[in-house]
mmCIF file of C-alpha atoms in Angstrom:
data_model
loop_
_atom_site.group_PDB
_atom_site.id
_atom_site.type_symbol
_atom_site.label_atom_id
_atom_site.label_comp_id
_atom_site.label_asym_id
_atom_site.label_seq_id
_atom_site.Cartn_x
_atom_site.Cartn_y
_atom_site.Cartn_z
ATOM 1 C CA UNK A 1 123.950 142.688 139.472
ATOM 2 C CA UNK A 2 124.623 139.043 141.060
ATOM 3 C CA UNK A 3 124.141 137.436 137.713
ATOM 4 C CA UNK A 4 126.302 140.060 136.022
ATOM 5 C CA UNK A 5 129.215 139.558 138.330
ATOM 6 C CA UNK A 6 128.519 135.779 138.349
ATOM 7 C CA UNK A 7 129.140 135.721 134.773
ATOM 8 C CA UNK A 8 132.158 137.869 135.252
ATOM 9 C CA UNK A 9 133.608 135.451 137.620
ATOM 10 C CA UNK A 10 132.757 132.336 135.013
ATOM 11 C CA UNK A 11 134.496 134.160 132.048
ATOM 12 C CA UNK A 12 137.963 135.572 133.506
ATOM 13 C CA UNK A 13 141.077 133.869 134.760
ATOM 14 C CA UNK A 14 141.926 133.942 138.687
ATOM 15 C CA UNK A 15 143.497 137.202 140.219
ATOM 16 C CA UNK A 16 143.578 138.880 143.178
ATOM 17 C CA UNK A 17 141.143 141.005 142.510
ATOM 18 C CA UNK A 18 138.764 138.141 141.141
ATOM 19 C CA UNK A 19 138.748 136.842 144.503
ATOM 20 C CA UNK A 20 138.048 139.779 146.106
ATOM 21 C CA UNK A 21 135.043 139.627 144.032
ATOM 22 C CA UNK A 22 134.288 136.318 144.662
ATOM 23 C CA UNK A 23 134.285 136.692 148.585
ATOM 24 C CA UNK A 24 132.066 139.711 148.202
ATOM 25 C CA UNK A 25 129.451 137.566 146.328
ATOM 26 C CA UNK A 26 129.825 133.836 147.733
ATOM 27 C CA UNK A 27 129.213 135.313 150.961
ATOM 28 C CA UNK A 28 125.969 136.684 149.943
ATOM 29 C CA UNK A 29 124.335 133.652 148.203
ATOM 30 C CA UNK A 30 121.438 134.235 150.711
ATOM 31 C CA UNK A 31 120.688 136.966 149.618
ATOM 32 C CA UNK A 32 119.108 135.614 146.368
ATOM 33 C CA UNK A 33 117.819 132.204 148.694
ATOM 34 C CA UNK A 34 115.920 134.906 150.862
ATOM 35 C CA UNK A 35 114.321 136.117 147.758
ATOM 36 C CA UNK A 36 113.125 132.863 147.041
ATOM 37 C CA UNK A 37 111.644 132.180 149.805
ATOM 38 C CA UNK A 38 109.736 135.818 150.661
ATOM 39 C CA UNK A 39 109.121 136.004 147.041
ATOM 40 C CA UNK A 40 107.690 139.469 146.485
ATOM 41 C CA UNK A 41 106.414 138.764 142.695
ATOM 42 C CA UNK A 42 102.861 139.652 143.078
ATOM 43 C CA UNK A 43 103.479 142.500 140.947
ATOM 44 C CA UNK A 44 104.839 140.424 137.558
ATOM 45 C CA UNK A 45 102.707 140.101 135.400
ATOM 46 C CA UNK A 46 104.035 138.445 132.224
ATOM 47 C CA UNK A 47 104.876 135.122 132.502
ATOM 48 C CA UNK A 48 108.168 135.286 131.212
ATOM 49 C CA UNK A 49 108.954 138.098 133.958
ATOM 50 C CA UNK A 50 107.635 135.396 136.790
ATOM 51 C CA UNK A 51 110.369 132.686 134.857
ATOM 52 C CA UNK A 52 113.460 135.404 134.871
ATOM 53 C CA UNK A 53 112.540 136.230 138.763
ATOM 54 C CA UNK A 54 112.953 132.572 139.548
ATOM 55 C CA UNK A 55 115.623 131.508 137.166
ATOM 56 C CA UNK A 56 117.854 134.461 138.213
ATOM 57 C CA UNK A 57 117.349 133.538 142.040
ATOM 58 C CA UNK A 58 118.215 130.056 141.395
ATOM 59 C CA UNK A 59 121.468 130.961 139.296
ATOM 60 C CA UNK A 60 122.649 133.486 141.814
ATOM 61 C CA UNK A 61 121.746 131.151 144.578
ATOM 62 C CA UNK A 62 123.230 127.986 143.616
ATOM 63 C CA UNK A 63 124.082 127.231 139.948
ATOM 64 C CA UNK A 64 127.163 130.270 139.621
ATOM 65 C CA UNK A 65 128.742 129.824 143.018
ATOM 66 C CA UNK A 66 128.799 125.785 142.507
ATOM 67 C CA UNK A 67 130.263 126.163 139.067
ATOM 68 C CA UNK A 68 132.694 128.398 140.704
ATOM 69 C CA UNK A 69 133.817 126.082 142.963
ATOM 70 C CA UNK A 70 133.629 122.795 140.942
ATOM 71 C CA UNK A 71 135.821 125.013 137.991
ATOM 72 C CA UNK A 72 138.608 124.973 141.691
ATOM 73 C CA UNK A 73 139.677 128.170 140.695
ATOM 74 C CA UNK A 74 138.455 129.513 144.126
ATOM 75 C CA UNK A 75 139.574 127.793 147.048
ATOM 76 C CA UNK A 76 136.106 128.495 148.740
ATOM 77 C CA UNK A 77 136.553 126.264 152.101
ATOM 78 C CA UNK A 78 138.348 129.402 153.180
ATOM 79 C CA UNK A 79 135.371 131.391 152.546
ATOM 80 C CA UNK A 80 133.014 129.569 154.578
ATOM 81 C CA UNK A 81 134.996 130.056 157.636
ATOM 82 C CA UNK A 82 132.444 132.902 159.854
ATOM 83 C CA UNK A 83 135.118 135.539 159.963
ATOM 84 C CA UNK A 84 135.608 135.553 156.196
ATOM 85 C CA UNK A 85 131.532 135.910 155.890
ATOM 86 C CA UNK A 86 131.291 138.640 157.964
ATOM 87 C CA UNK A 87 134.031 140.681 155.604
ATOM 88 C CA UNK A 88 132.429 139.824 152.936
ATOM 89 C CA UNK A 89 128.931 140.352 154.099
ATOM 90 C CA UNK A 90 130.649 144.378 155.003
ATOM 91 C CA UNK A 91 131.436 145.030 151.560
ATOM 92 C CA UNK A 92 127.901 144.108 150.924
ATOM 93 C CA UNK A 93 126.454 146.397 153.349
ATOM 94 C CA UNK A 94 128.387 148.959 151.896
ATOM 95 C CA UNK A 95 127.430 147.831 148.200
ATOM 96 C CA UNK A 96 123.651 147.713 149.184
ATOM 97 C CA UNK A 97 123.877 151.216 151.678
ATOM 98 C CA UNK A 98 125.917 153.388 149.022
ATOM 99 C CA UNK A 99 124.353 151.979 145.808
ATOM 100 C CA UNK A 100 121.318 149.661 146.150
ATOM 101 C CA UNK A 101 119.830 152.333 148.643
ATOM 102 C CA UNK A 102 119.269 155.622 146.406
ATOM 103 C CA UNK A 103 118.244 153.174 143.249
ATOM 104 C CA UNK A 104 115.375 152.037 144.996
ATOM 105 C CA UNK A 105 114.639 154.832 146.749
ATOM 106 C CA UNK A 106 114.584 156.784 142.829
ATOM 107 C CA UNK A 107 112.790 154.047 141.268
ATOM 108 C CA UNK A 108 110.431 153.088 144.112
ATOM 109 C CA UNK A 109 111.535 149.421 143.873
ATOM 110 C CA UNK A 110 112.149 147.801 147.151
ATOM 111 C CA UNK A 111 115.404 145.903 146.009
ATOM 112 C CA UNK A 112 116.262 143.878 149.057
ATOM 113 C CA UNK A 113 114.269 143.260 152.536
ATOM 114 C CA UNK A 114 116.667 146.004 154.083
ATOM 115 C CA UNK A 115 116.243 148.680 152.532
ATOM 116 C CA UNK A 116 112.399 149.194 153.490
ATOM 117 C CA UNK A 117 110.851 147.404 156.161
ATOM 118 C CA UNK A 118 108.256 145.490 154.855
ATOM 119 C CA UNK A 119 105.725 143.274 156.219
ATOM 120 C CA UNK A 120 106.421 139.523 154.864
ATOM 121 C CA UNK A 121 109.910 139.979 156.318
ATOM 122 C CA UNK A 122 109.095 137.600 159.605
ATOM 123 C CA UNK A 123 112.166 139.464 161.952
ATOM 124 C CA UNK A 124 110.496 142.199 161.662
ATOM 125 C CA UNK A 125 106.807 141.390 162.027
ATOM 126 C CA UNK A 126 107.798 138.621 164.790
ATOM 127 C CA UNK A 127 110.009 141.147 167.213
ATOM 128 C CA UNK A 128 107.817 144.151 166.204
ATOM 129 C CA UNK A 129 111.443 146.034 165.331
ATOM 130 C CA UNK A 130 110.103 149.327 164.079
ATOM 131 C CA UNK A 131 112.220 151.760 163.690
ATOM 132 C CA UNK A 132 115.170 149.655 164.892
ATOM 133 C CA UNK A 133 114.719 147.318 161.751
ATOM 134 C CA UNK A 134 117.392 148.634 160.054
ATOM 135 C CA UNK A 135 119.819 148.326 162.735
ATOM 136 C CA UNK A 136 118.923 144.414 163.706
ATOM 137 C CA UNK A 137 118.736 143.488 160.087
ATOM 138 C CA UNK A 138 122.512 143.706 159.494
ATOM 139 C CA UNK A 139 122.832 141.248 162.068
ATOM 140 C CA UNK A 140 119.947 138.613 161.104
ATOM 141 C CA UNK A 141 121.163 139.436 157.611
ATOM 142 C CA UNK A 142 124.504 138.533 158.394
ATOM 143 C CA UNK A 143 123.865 135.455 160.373
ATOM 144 C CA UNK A 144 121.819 134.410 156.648
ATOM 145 C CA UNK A 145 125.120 135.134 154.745
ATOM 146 C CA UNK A 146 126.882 132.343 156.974
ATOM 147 C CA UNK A 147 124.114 130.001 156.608
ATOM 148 C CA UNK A 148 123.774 130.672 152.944
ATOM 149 C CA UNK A 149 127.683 130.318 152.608
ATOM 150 C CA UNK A 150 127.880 127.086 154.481
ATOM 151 C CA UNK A 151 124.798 125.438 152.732
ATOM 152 C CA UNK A 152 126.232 126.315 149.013
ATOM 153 C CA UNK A 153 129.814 124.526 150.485
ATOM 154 C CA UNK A 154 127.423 121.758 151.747
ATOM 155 C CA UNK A 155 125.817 121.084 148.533
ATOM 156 C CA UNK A 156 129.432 121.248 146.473
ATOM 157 C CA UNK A 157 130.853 118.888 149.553
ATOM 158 C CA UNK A 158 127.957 116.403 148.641
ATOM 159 C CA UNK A 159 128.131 116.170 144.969
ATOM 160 C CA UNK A 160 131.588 116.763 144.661
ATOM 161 C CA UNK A 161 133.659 115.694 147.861
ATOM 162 C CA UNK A 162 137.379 115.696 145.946
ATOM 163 C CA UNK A 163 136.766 119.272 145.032
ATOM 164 C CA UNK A 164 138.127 120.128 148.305
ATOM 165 C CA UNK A 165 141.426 118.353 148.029
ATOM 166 C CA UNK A 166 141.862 120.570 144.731
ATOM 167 C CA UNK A 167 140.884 123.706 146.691
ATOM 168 C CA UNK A 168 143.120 123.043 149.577
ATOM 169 C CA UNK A 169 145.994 122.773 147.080
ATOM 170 C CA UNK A 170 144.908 125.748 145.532
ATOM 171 C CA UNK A 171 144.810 127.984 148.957
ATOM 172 C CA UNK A 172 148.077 126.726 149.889
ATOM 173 C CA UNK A 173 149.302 127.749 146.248
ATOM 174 C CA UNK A 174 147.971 131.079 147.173
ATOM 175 C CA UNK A 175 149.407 131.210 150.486
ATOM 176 C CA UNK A 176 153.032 131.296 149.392
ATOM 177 C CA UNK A 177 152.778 133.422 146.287
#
């Protein structure tokens, strides 16, 4: 679904509703990083299934959102600020709650860390959470979706520092439409 709405975002003009999606998904780039780094791939066995986990991750991760921003279409500095993570990170609750929840638990497929507690997810090993994982993984979740936010705007920041000046004239564009 990240790479489908990735692509989505690469292919159509900027709306309203475009950024909408945008903020949902840029502040959620750690979700993918998270699944490259507790990779849970033991199960793939084809090669080429091993090569789509990891080329997937690294699109969702880094490749779409920089592309994104480098295109200036989305004036992302504003979307690195903490309070515009944590809305974003809410629709994604909801997204992963009201959707991502009854797929897995139909198909059996554990499709993100919160969903079902599982054992290489260090939170909840290290603080023994239990039955309270659920609860304290929004928040360690959500703490990831700033970090994973900021880090994406540090990478475009270092390999593409006048980027920003476009954005900036892009958000006040916005601003006083």
């Amino acid at each position: 679904v990240y790479t489908l709405c990735w692509g989505y975002l690469l292919v159509t003009k900027y709306s309203n509703f475009n950024q909408l999606v945008f903020l949902f998904w840029f502040a959620n780039v750690s979700s993918p990083m998270i699944g490259m780094v507790f990779a849970e791939n033991d199960e793939l066995e084809l090669v080429i299934e091993i090569y789509s986990y990891w080329i997937q991750h690294v699109i969702a991760s880094f490749i779409a959102p920089l592309a994104l921003i480098f295109s200036g279409r989305y004036a992302h500095k504003t979307y690195v600020n903490p309070l515009t993570v944590i809305l974003g990170y809410q629709f994604f609750t909801i997204y992963m709650r009201f959707f991502l929840t009854p797929m897995s638990n139909w198909t059996w497929a554990n499709l993100n860390h919160t969903l079902w507690g599982i054992d290489n997810d260090p939170w909840r090993t290290t603080f023994n959470l239990k039955e309270y994982y659920y609860f304290w993984a929004e928040f360690y979740l959500c703490l990831g979706a700033i970090t994973g936010a900021s880090l994406v705007s540090g990478i475009a920041y270092l390999l593409y520092p006048s980027i920003f000046k476009v954005n900036e004239e892009l958000a006040v564009k916005v601003k006083t439409k």
